[in-house]
Structure formats: structure tokens, C-alpha cells
Amino acid sequence: MRGRFLHALVLSAVGMLTAACGGGNGASAGAAGGPIVVKFTHVAADFTPKGQAARKFAELLQARSGGRIEVRVYPSGQLFGDKDEVEALQANNVQFIAPSIGKLISFDPRFQIGDMPFLFADNAAENRFWRSATGRELLRSLEPKGILGLSTWPNGMRQLMNSRRPVRTPADARGLKIRIPSGGVLVDTLQAFGAGASVIPFTDTYTALQQGVVDGTMATFDNIENEKYAEVLRYLSVTNMNSLSYGVLTNTTFWDGLAPDLRQVVTDAMTEATALAEKLSRELDERSMAALKARIAVTELTPAERQQFVDASRPVWATYEPIVGDDLFAAAQAANQPGPVD
Ligand code: SIN
């Protein structure tokens, strides 16, 4: 009895301390008056646009909150990999994650819009989509799952790499087994080229390629360079098949427990970090492509060759239109036109 009373007292004291720090939200508070310590985990390398934007976000949050929030950033899957980072966020064991959008399809199949082949012309178009009313509504669909979408960050267009042969047309891709980050649309797209697909966590991909578990992967220039895929693969085809974007997500309980002024600090820091991610994704994409040309056979497709990939994959749109919805396809196509979003 006495033990239970003491336990309740300790729990209530911890609760008071956390609440005093603006918490009640699963983030750990330091000593009385110490900062709320929160974690940002992601699977990309520290030098990528996502890595640098996450660090910028952490610095801004610490400075602008007057030291009331401290964000510890864990890149390269040091804390959680693809499989568990979303669950860790839902459990409030981490407070910020930034998975590629397609990794959210188990919550809502409409997130497959991001993986659709040859739909978004470039990263800028996908950015406009996520800033539109349709994109914002889709991010909000995560809230009943305890997840709040704060922003999206781009990281280039996905290219096709493999260890076997130069790929110029879908016929060249036939029989190749390709690592993909998430299923659904990407499986069907590769099947449309006669290729196979295997979902492998990002942090296991280098080893899977090295050991020949798969023949190749789809990845952006920036990830290809940072993950050193050119050490284990020989051919890179510039397909620009789809745009890679990350959903920058937080936990709703953590968010609701933040004092209103701190929420504003988080929002403003996220706006600046997003601008940095957008700038770096443009700059580093070009820099990585130039660097890769010195290390690997890069195949630039002619418009007619690329069109063969577009034509072969177009039935995938028809398959997914009933799942994803015509409204999302229409909003994505509208986002291909530069200009203000609704
Ligand atoms: C990432 O850049 O975070 C991972 C992308 C992937 O899994 O392909």
C-alpha cells in the first residue's frame, strides 16, 4: 500500500515537472527549469538536404525558444530505421521524423500519389501539390493516427541504377530485381517494365546491393552519392521517374502539450528549415549528378527512350486512380503548372 502511494507520488511529481516545462507530452524534461529534450530521427545521411534541414530546424528551435527546447538529431537510422520510426513517433518515443511520403501508405493509400510514375514534372511541382488545399488535406488525414504533418521536404528525382547493364528502354530493365522503399505503385511500375521489385529498408540497401540480393535500386542523385552506391553498382539511367519528398511529421500529443508560443517557434523554424531543404535539394542534386558522372556509367535517355518508360507505366495510373482518387491526380497535374496554389 505504502509502495503504491510512493509510486503515485513520484508519478505525480514527474507529471508536474513535465507540465512545468510545457510538456505533458512524452518529450523528456531535464532538471527543473531545464529544456524539453526532443528527438528528430531520420534514415538519410547527415550531409543530405534532409540531414542539413533537420539540423537547421534543431538549431533554430533551440535559439528561438531561448533554450526551452533542445532537439537531438539522429541521422542514418542511428535511432530507428524505416520499419520502426513511424511506430516510434506514434508512441511519442521520438517527436520528429521525415520518412519518404510513400512509406505512409499503410495509413492512407492516397499517399501513393508521390510514387506515381512520371506524374510530377519535378520537385517544385510536388512541393506545390503538398502546399495546395488537396495536399494539406491529405497530410491532415494522419491526425487521427496521432501524427501531425508539419511540412514536406524534397530531395530530387528518382533514377534507376543497376549492376548488370545500361538501361535505355523498358526492354533493358526486363528481369532486373530492383530495391524499392515502399510497395504498391513502385512494384506495379517496375512490373510494367518487366522488372521485379523488393521492399528493403534504406539503411540495409547498400549491403543488399553489395551481396547481390537485388540488382539495383531507385534513388535520387543525392542519396546515390551519400550512400556510395557507385561502389557496388555500375550503371545509372537518368529516368527522373518520380519525385522524392519527405513528410516532416510530429506527434499530436507532444504538439498539443506545447505552450502556444513554443508551437509558433516550431512553426517558424519549420518554415525556414523547409526553405533550406528546397534550396539544398536543387543545389546538391546538380552537384551529386556531376560528381557521379566521374564514377559510374551514366546513361542519359533521349526523349523517345524516356517516352517508352512513360508509355509502359501509364496503365499504373489507371490501376491507382480508383484508389488514390481523380481529385488527387487532377491536383497533381495542376501543380505541374508554375504559379500560386489554392
Ligand atoms: C530517404 O532518403 O530518407 C530514404 C529514401 C529511400 O528509402 O529510398
mmCIF file of C-alpha atoms and ligand atoms in Angstrom:
data_model
loop_
_atom_site.group_PDB
_atom_site.id
_atom_site.type_symbol
_atom_site.label_atom_id
_atom_site.label_comp_id
_atom_site.label_asym_id
_atom_site.label_seq_id
_atom_site.Cartn_x
_atom_site.Cartn_y
_atom_site.Cartn_z
ATOM 1 C CA MET A 1 0.000 0.000 0.000
ATOM 2 C CA ARG A 2 2.766 2.366 1.102
ATOM 3 C CA GLY A 3 4.757 1.383 -2.035
ATOM 4 C CA ARG A 4 1.837 2.204 -4.351
ATOM 5 C CA PHE A 5 1.317 5.557 -2.608
ATOM 6 C CA LEU A 6 5.007 6.448 -3.066
ATOM 7 C CA HIS A 7 4.852 5.377 -6.730
ATOM 8 C CA ALA A 8 1.792 7.588 -7.294
ATOM 9 C CA LEU A 9 3.576 10.482 -5.597
ATOM 10 C CA VAL A 10 6.646 10.078 -7.819
ATOM 11 C CA LEU A 11 4.471 9.865 -10.951
ATOM 12 C CA SER A 12 2.581 12.987 -9.934
ATOM 13 C CA ALA A 13 5.863 14.852 -9.245
ATOM 14 C CA VAL A 14 7.197 13.816 -12.681
ATOM 15 C CA GLY A 15 3.913 14.957 -14.240
ATOM 16 C CA MET A 16 4.167 18.357 -12.522
ATOM 17 C CA LEU A 17 7.772 18.762 -13.676
ATOM 18 C CA THR A 18 6.928 17.867 -17.265
ATOM 19 C CA ALA A 19 3.910 20.185 -17.280
ATOM 20 C CA ALA A 20 6.043 22.982 -15.854
ATOM 21 C CA CYS A 21 8.390 22.572 -18.804
ATOM 22 C CA GLY A 22 5.489 22.990 -21.252
ATOM 23 C CA GLY A 23 5.306 19.220 -21.671
ATOM 24 C CA GLY A 24 2.844 16.596 -20.541
ATOM 25 C CA ASN A 25 3.812 15.389 -23.963
ATOM 26 C CA GLY A 26 6.209 12.448 -23.821
ATOM 27 C CA ALA A 27 9.331 14.516 -24.519
ATOM 28 C CA SER A 28 11.766 14.299 -21.642
ATOM 29 C CA ALA A 29 12.273 17.318 -19.435
ATOM 30 C CA GLY A 30 15.699 17.923 -17.884
ATOM 31 C CA ALA A 31 16.225 19.112 -14.333
ATOM 32 C CA ALA A 32 13.709 21.713 -13.087
ATOM 33 C CA GLY A 33 13.967 24.693 -15.424
ATOM 34 C CA GLY A 34 15.909 22.579 -17.939
ATOM 35 C CA PRO A 35 14.934 22.263 -21.595
ATOM 36 C CA ILE A 36 12.342 19.935 -23.089
ATOM 37 C CA VAL A 37 14.552 17.440 -24.875
ATOM 38 C CA VAL A 38 13.066 16.059 -28.082
ATOM 39 C CA LYS A 39 14.407 13.732 -30.765
ATOM 40 C CA PHE A 40 14.412 14.026 -34.564
ATOM 41 C CA THR A 41 15.306 10.728 -36.226
ATOM 42 C CA HIS A 42 15.708 10.024 -39.940
ATOM 43 C CA VAL A 43 17.423 7.484 -42.182
ATOM 44 C CA ALA A 44 19.349 9.724 -44.610
ATOM 45 C CA ALA A 45 22.971 10.838 -44.255
ATOM 46 C CA ASP A 46 23.736 13.960 -42.254
ATOM 47 C CA PHE A 47 25.012 15.865 -45.318
ATOM 48 C CA THR A 48 21.816 15.380 -47.415
ATOM 49 C CA PRO A 49 19.195 18.175 -47.710
ATOM 50 C CA LYS A 50 17.106 16.319 -45.105
ATOM 51 C CA GLY A 51 20.078 15.942 -42.748
ATOM 52 C CA GLN A 52 21.040 19.594 -43.023
ATOM 53 C CA ALA A 53 17.454 20.860 -42.787
ATOM 54 C CA ALA A 54 16.892 18.745 -39.656
ATOM 55 C CA ARG A 55 19.999 20.244 -38.054
ATOM 56 C CA LYS A 56 18.952 23.779 -39.035
ATOM 57 C CA PHE A 57 15.497 23.140 -37.534
ATOM 58 C CA ALA A 58 17.137 21.937 -34.307
ATOM 59 C CA GLU A 59 19.445 24.992 -34.102
ATOM 60 C CA LEU A 60 16.616 27.453 -34.763
ATOM 61 C CA LEU A 61 14.342 25.807 -32.243
ATOM 62 C CA GLN A 62 16.948 25.886 -29.533
ATOM 63 C CA ALA A 63 17.924 29.526 -30.230
ATOM 64 C CA ARG A 64 14.411 30.926 -30.719
ATOM 65 C CA SER A 65 12.905 29.100 -27.756
ATOM 66 C CA GLY A 66 15.566 30.710 -25.575
ATOM 67 C CA GLY A 67 16.880 27.225 -24.782
ATOM 68 C CA ARG A 68 13.476 25.910 -23.648
ATOM 69 C CA ILE A 69 13.519 23.194 -26.349
ATOM 70 C CA GLU A 70 16.535 21.113 -27.293
ATOM 71 C CA VAL A 71 16.315 18.901 -30.375
ATOM 72 C CA ARG A 72 18.722 15.979 -30.734
ATOM 73 C CA VAL A 73 19.042 14.870 -34.356
ATOM 74 C CA TYR A 74 19.851 11.227 -35.198
ATOM 75 C CA PRO A 75 20.687 10.710 -38.938
ATOM 76 C CA SER A 76 21.370 7.476 -40.893
ATOM 77 C CA GLY A 77 18.836 5.401 -38.941
ATOM 78 C CA GLN A 78 21.022 5.577 -35.795
ATOM 79 C CA LEU A 79 17.934 5.525 -33.602
ATOM 80 C CA PHE A 80 15.176 3.994 -35.744
ATOM 81 C CA GLY A 81 15.043 2.613 -39.290
ATOM 82 C CA ASP A 82 12.261 2.713 -41.884
ATOM 83 C CA LYS A 83 10.345 -0.065 -40.203
ATOM 84 C CA ASP A 84 10.072 1.438 -36.741
ATOM 85 C CA GLU A 85 10.400 5.229 -36.995
ATOM 86 C CA VAL A 86 6.690 5.776 -37.649
ATOM 87 C CA GLU A 87 5.706 3.498 -34.768
ATOM 88 C CA ALA A 88 8.211 5.276 -32.519
ATOM 89 C CA LEU A 89 6.612 8.596 -33.461
ATOM 90 C CA GLN A 90 3.127 7.308 -32.709
ATOM 91 C CA ALA A 91 4.376 6.071 -29.324
ATOM 92 C CA ASN A 92 5.954 9.535 -28.772
ATOM 93 C CA ASN A 93 9.375 7.909 -28.346
ATOM 94 C CA VAL A 94 10.595 10.409 -30.948
ATOM 95 C CA GLN A 95 8.946 13.738 -31.656
ATOM 96 C CA PHE A 96 10.029 14.423 -35.277
ATOM 97 C CA ILE A 97 10.575 12.118 -38.261
ATOM 98 C CA ALA A 98 10.777 12.706 -42.029
ATOM 99 C CA PRO A 99 10.069 9.476 -43.959
ATOM 100 C CA SER A 100 9.644 9.472 -47.722
ATOM 101 C CA ILE A 101 5.942 10.011 -48.427
ATOM 102 C CA GLY A 102 5.418 6.546 -49.910
ATOM 103 C CA LYS A 103 6.307 5.000 -46.540
ATOM 104 C CA LEU A 104 2.988 6.370 -45.226
ATOM 105 C CA ILE A 105 0.784 4.243 -47.482
ATOM 106 C CA SER A 106 -0.193 1.876 -44.667
ATOM 107 C CA PHE A 107 -2.057 4.843 -43.098
ATOM 108 C CA ASP A 108 -3.757 6.022 -46.251
ATOM 109 C CA PRO A 109 -3.269 4.541 -49.753
ATOM 110 C CA ARG A 110 -3.653 8.025 -51.223
ATOM 111 C CA PHE A 111 -0.048 8.736 -50.218
ATOM 112 C CA GLN A 112 0.899 6.648 -53.276
ATOM 113 C CA ILE A 113 0.377 9.789 -55.332
ATOM 114 C CA GLY A 114 4.004 10.700 -54.546
ATOM 115 C CA ASP A 115 5.352 7.490 -56.105
ATOM 116 C CA MET A 116 3.226 7.675 -59.268
ATOM 117 C CA PRO A 117 5.495 7.279 -62.340
ATOM 118 C CA PHE A 118 6.075 10.393 -64.425
ATOM 119 C CA LEU A 119 3.284 12.341 -62.717
ATOM 120 C CA PHE A 120 5.126 15.246 -61.057
ATOM 121 C CA ALA A 121 7.388 17.019 -63.551
ATOM 122 C CA ASP A 122 9.916 17.878 -60.857
ATOM 123 C CA ASN A 123 10.357 18.537 -57.135
ATOM 124 C CA ALA A 124 8.917 22.048 -57.471
ATOM 125 C CA ALA A 125 5.661 20.594 -58.828
ATOM 126 C CA GLU A 126 5.432 18.136 -55.953
ATOM 127 C CA ASN A 127 6.110 20.973 -53.485
ATOM 128 C CA ARG A 128 3.212 22.927 -54.999
ATOM 129 C CA PHE A 129 0.979 19.869 -54.646
ATOM 130 C CA TRP A 130 1.774 19.467 -50.920
ATOM 131 C CA ARG A 131 1.152 23.200 -50.320
ATOM 132 C CA SER A 132 -2.244 23.052 -52.111
ATOM 133 C CA ALA A 133 -5.561 22.523 -50.284
ATOM 134 C CA THR A 134 -5.632 18.907 -51.559
ATOM 135 C CA GLY A 135 -2.095 18.173 -50.357
ATOM 136 C CA ARG A 136 -2.698 19.805 -46.970
ATOM 137 C CA GLU A 137 -5.914 17.811 -46.518
ATOM 138 C CA LEU A 138 -4.034 14.582 -47.261
ATOM 139 C CA LEU A 139 -1.398 15.381 -44.628
ATOM 140 C CA ARG A 140 -4.184 16.137 -42.134
ATOM 141 C CA SER A 141 -5.582 12.619 -42.666
ATOM 142 C CA LEU A 142 -2.755 11.419 -40.390
ATOM 143 C CA GLU A 143 -4.077 13.305 -37.352
ATOM 144 C CA PRO A 144 -6.489 10.589 -36.130
ATOM 145 C CA LYS A 145 -3.417 8.314 -36.041
ATOM 146 C CA GLY A 146 -1.655 10.681 -33.661
ATOM 147 C CA ILE A 147 0.551 12.203 -36.372
ATOM 148 C CA LEU A 148 0.694 15.854 -37.401
ATOM 149 C CA GLY A 149 2.206 16.766 -40.771
ATOM 150 C CA LEU A 150 4.253 19.939 -40.354
ATOM 151 C CA SER A 151 5.799 20.211 -43.810
ATOM 152 C CA THR A 152 7.252 18.336 -46.752
ATOM 153 C CA TRP A 153 10.897 18.485 -47.850
ATOM 154 C CA PRO A 154 12.053 17.486 -51.358
ATOM 155 C CA ASN A 155 15.184 15.566 -52.318
ATOM 156 C CA GLY A 156 15.452 15.273 -56.078
ATOM 157 C CA MET A 157 14.019 12.936 -58.705
ATOM 158 C CA ARG A 158 14.486 9.173 -58.556
ATOM 159 C CA GLN A 159 16.826 7.495 -61.039
ATOM 160 C CA LEU A 160 17.353 3.828 -61.871
ATOM 161 C CA MET A 161 20.656 2.100 -61.062
ATOM 162 C CA ASN A 162 21.818 -1.463 -61.544
ATOM 163 C CA SER A 163 24.848 -3.729 -61.631
ATOM 164 C CA ARG A 164 24.130 -5.601 -64.862
ATOM 165 C CA ARG A 165 23.726 -3.395 -67.950
ATOM 166 C CA PRO A 166 22.992 0.096 -69.266
ATOM 167 C CA VAL A 167 19.228 0.698 -69.270
ATOM 168 C CA ARG A 168 17.846 2.909 -72.048
ATOM 169 C CA THR A 169 14.376 1.425 -72.516
ATOM 170 C CA PRO A 170 11.930 -0.732 -70.533
ATOM 171 C CA ALA A 171 13.192 -3.752 -72.518
ATOM 172 C CA ASP A 172 16.656 -3.239 -70.982
ATOM 173 C CA ALA A 173 15.148 -3.304 -67.488
ATOM 174 C CA ARG A 174 13.441 -6.654 -68.048
ATOM 175 C CA GLY A 175 14.418 -9.264 -65.461
ATOM 176 C CA LEU A 176 16.258 -6.849 -63.146
ATOM 177 C CA LYS A 177 15.361 -7.024 -59.462
ATOM 178 C CA ILE A 178 15.202 -3.541 -58.002
ATOM 179 C CA ARG A 179 15.155 -2.352 -54.394
ATOM 180 C CA ILE A 180 12.237 -0.040 -53.639
ATOM 181 C CA PRO A 181 11.412 1.901 -50.439
ATOM 182 C CA SER A 182 7.690 1.066 -50.381
ATOM 183 C CA GLY A 183 5.286 -1.217 -52.227
ATOM 184 C CA GLY A 184 2.143 -0.640 -54.296
ATOM 185 C CA VAL A 185 2.759 1.776 -57.128
ATOM 186 C CA LEU A 186 6.510 1.158 -57.320
ATOM 187 C CA VAL A 187 6.025 -2.628 -57.575
ATOM 188 C CA ASP A 188 3.483 -2.202 -60.359
ATOM 189 C CA THR A 189 5.646 0.341 -62.177
ATOM 190 C CA LEU A 190 8.652 -1.973 -62.248
ATOM 191 C CA GLN A 191 6.445 -4.878 -63.283
ATOM 192 C CA ALA A 192 5.239 -2.762 -66.202
ATOM 193 C CA PHE A 193 8.882 -2.710 -67.360
ATOM 194 C CA GLY A 194 9.203 -6.475 -66.845
ATOM 195 C CA ALA A 195 11.389 -5.936 -63.764
ATOM 196 C CA GLY A 196 10.965 -7.286 -60.235
ATOM 197 C CA ALA A 197 10.846 -5.263 -57.013
ATOM 198 C CA SER A 198 11.770 -5.873 -53.418
ATOM 199 C CA VAL A 199 10.996 -3.545 -50.482
ATOM 200 C CA ILE A 200 14.211 -3.150 -48.459
ATOM 201 C CA PRO A 201 14.815 -0.621 -45.658
ATOM 202 C CA PHE A 202 17.023 2.264 -46.733
ATOM 203 C CA THR A 203 19.744 1.517 -44.203
ATOM 204 C CA ASP A 204 20.016 -2.121 -45.447
ATOM 205 C CA THR A 205 20.157 -1.199 -49.122
ATOM 206 C CA TYR A 206 23.941 -0.876 -49.610
ATOM 207 C CA THR A 207 24.501 -4.368 -48.179
ATOM 208 C CA ALA A 208 21.641 -5.835 -50.223
ATOM 209 C CA LEU A 209 23.210 -4.371 -53.381
ATOM 210 C CA GLN A 210 26.701 -5.481 -52.416
ATOM 211 C CA GLN A 211 25.559 -9.038 -51.719
ATOM 212 C CA GLY A 212 23.506 -9.208 -54.927
ATOM 213 C CA VAL A 213 20.187 -9.695 -53.111
ATOM 214 C CA VAL A 214 18.886 -7.184 -55.663
ATOM 215 C CA ASP A 215 20.425 -5.979 -58.945
ATOM 216 C CA GLY A 216 19.733 -2.322 -58.456
ATOM 217 C CA THR A 217 17.795 0.450 -56.789
ATOM 218 C CA MET A 218 15.747 3.565 -57.463
ATOM 219 C CA ALA A 219 17.276 6.584 -55.773
ATOM 220 C CA THR A 220 17.982 10.299 -56.120
ATOM 221 C CA PHE A 221 21.434 11.554 -57.161
ATOM 222 C CA ASP A 222 21.987 12.870 -53.690
ATOM 223 C CA ASN A 223 21.204 9.571 -51.951
ATOM 224 C CA ILE A 224 23.192 7.635 -54.577
ATOM 225 C CA GLU A 225 26.240 9.729 -53.763
ATOM 226 C CA ASN A 226 25.864 9.810 -49.982
ATOM 227 C CA GLU A 227 25.104 6.089 -49.722
ATOM 228 C CA LYS A 228 28.076 5.320 -52.026
ATOM 229 C CA TYR A 229 26.007 3.079 -54.331
ATOM 230 C CA ALA A 230 28.547 3.693 -57.123
ATOM 231 C CA GLU A 231 30.921 1.389 -55.197
ATOM 232 C CA VAL A 232 28.590 -1.562 -55.780
ATOM 233 C CA LEU A 233 26.601 -0.658 -58.919
ATOM 234 C CA ARG A 234 27.851 0.138 -62.436
ATOM 235 C CA TYR A 235 25.015 1.753 -64.390
ATOM 236 C CA LEU A 236 22.824 4.776 -63.737
ATOM 237 C CA SER A 237 19.942 5.753 -66.036
ATOM 238 C CA VAL A 238 18.573 9.279 -65.755
ATOM 239 C CA THR A 239 14.863 8.416 -65.849
ATOM 240 C CA ASN A 240 13.517 11.135 -63.495
ATOM 241 C CA MET A 241 10.773 8.607 -62.832
ATOM 242 C CA ASN A 242 9.269 10.275 -59.808
ATOM 243 C CA SER A 243 9.960 12.923 -57.242
ATOM 244 C CA LEU A 244 11.178 12.054 -53.739
ATOM 245 C CA SER A 245 9.663 14.078 -50.918
ATOM 246 C CA TYR A 246 9.593 13.574 -47.187
ATOM 247 C CA GLY A 247 6.662 14.199 -44.867
ATOM 248 C CA VAL A 248 8.010 16.066 -41.839
ATOM 249 C CA LEU A 249 5.886 14.760 -39.015
ATOM 250 C CA THR A 250 5.400 15.234 -35.305
ATOM 251 C CA ASN A 251 3.348 13.527 -32.593
ATOM 252 C CA THR A 252 -0.021 15.152 -31.845
ATOM 253 C CA THR A 253 0.218 14.578 -28.071
ATOM 254 C CA PHE A 254 3.633 16.235 -27.987
ATOM 255 C CA TRP A 255 2.302 19.108 -30.108
ATOM 256 C CA ASP A 256 -0.842 19.590 -28.006
ATOM 257 C CA GLY A 257 1.286 19.676 -24.851
ATOM 258 C CA LEU A 258 3.492 22.513 -26.141
ATOM 259 C CA ALA A 259 2.803 26.026 -24.912
ATOM 260 C CA PRO A 260 1.251 28.163 -27.735
ATOM 261 C CA ASP A 261 4.339 30.382 -28.047
ATOM 262 C CA LEU A 262 6.541 27.309 -28.453
ATOM 263 C CA ARG A 263 4.234 25.952 -31.143
ATOM 264 C CA GLN A 264 4.762 29.205 -33.024
ATOM 265 C CA VAL A 265 8.531 28.849 -32.629
ATOM 266 C CA VAL A 266 8.310 25.304 -34.048
ATOM 267 C CA THR A 267 6.158 26.506 -36.974
ATOM 268 C CA ASP A 268 8.543 29.349 -37.835
ATOM 269 C CA ALA A 269 11.641 27.143 -37.516
ATOM 270 C CA MET A 270 9.972 24.581 -39.787
ATOM 271 C CA THR A 271 9.251 27.252 -42.423
ATOM 272 C CA GLU A 272 12.929 28.220 -42.515
ATOM 273 C CA ALA A 273 14.141 24.624 -42.485
ATOM 274 C CA THR A 274 11.774 23.865 -45.379
ATOM 275 C CA ALA A 275 13.207 26.752 -47.421
ATOM 276 C CA LEU A 276 16.699 25.367 -46.763
ATOM 277 C CA ALA A 277 15.668 21.821 -47.767
ATOM 278 C CA GLU A 278 14.208 23.171 -51.026
ATOM 279 C CA LYS A 279 17.348 25.186 -51.827
ATOM 280 C CA LEU A 280 19.734 22.350 -50.955
ATOM 281 C CA SER A 281 17.766 19.738 -52.868
ATOM 282 C CA ARG A 282 18.240 21.825 -56.033
ATOM 283 C CA GLU A 283 21.921 22.549 -55.415
ATOM 284 C CA LEU A 284 23.018 19.142 -54.146
ATOM 285 C CA ASP A 285 21.073 17.254 -56.829
ATOM 286 C CA GLU A 286 23.113 19.007 -59.529
ATOM 287 C CA ARG A 287 26.364 18.679 -57.618
ATOM 288 C CA SER A 288 25.821 14.956 -56.966
ATOM 289 C CA MET A 289 24.941 14.259 -60.588
ATOM 290 C CA ALA A 290 28.150 15.933 -61.756
ATOM 291 C CA ALA A 291 30.207 14.017 -59.179
ATOM 292 C CA LEU A 292 28.622 10.686 -60.119
ATOM 293 C CA LYS A 293 29.458 11.096 -63.797
ATOM 294 C CA ALA A 294 33.119 10.647 -62.884
ATOM 295 C CA ARG A 295 32.448 7.417 -61.014
ATOM 296 C CA ILE A 296 29.784 5.449 -62.871
ATOM 297 C CA ALA A 297 28.384 4.942 -66.375
ATOM 298 C CA VAL A 298 25.579 7.484 -66.614
ATOM 299 C CA THR A 299 23.003 6.894 -69.371
ATOM 300 C CA GLU A 300 21.054 9.999 -70.361
ATOM 301 C CA LEU A 301 17.891 8.939 -72.186
ATOM 302 C CA THR A 302 16.742 10.553 -75.417
ATOM 303 C CA PRO A 303 13.173 11.956 -75.274
ATOM 304 C CA ALA A 304 11.984 8.972 -77.354
ATOM 305 C CA GLU A 305 13.630 6.472 -74.988
ATOM 306 C CA ARG A 306 12.172 8.167 -71.930
ATOM 307 C CA GLN A 307 8.764 8.196 -73.605
ATOM 308 C CA GLN A 308 8.913 4.385 -73.787
ATOM 309 C CA PHE A 309 9.099 4.307 -69.967
ATOM 310 C CA VAL A 310 6.235 6.801 -69.739
ATOM 311 C CA ASP A 311 4.051 4.763 -72.115
ATOM 312 C CA ALA A 312 4.842 1.423 -70.441
ATOM 313 C CA SER A 313 3.968 2.760 -66.991
ATOM 314 C CA ARG A 314 0.816 4.702 -67.908
ATOM 315 C CA PRO A 315 -1.535 1.737 -67.096
ATOM 316 C CA VAL A 316 -0.336 2.098 -63.472
ATOM 317 C CA TRP A 317 -2.210 5.439 -63.285
ATOM 318 C CA ALA A 318 -5.423 3.697 -64.382
ATOM 319 C CA THR A 319 -4.941 0.968 -61.745
ATOM 320 C CA TYR A 320 -4.456 3.524 -58.966
ATOM 321 C CA GLU A 321 -6.957 6.185 -59.974
ATOM 322 C CA PRO A 322 -9.829 4.497 -58.053
ATOM 323 C CA ILE A 323 -7.545 4.062 -55.007
ATOM 324 C CA VAL A 324 -5.912 7.472 -54.955
ATOM 325 C CA GLY A 325 -8.832 9.444 -56.423
ATOM 326 C CA ASP A 326 -9.242 11.602 -59.550
ATOM 327 C CA ASP A 327 -9.137 14.716 -57.385
ATOM 328 C CA LEU A 328 -5.565 13.964 -56.326
ATOM 329 C CA PHE A 329 -4.472 13.231 -59.890
ATOM 330 C CA ALA A 330 -6.090 16.497 -61.028
ATOM 331 C CA ALA A 331 -4.379 18.450 -58.228
ATOM 332 C CA ALA A 332 -1.030 16.820 -59.071
ATOM 333 C CA GLN A 333 -1.370 17.727 -62.735
ATOM 334 C CA ALA A 334 -2.413 21.278 -61.837
ATOM 335 C CA ALA A 335 0.719 21.508 -59.661
ATOM 336 C CA ASN A 336 2.850 20.857 -62.767
ATOM 337 C CA GLN A 337 1.934 24.395 -63.862
ATOM 338 C CA PRO A 338 4.063 27.009 -62.100
ATOM 339 C CA GLY A 339 2.065 29.566 -60.169
ATOM 340 C CA PRO A 340 0.252 30.063 -56.899
ATOM 341 C CA VAL A 341 -1.580 27.119 -55.306
ATOM 342 C CA ASP A 342 -5.114 27.230 -53.869
HETATM 343 C C1 SIN B 1 15.476 8.710 -47.520
HETATM 344 O O1 SIN B 1 16.038 9.489 -48.304
HETATM 345 O O2 SIN B 1 15.106 9.035 -46.399
HETATM 346 C C2 SIN B 1 15.243 7.288 -47.916
HETATM 347 C C3 SIN B 1 14.729 7.145 -49.280
HETATM 348 C C4 SIN B 1 14.515 5.696 -49.646
HETATM 349 O O3 SIN B 1 14.161 4.872 -48.789
HETATM 350 O O4 SIN B 1 14.711 5.371 -50.820
#
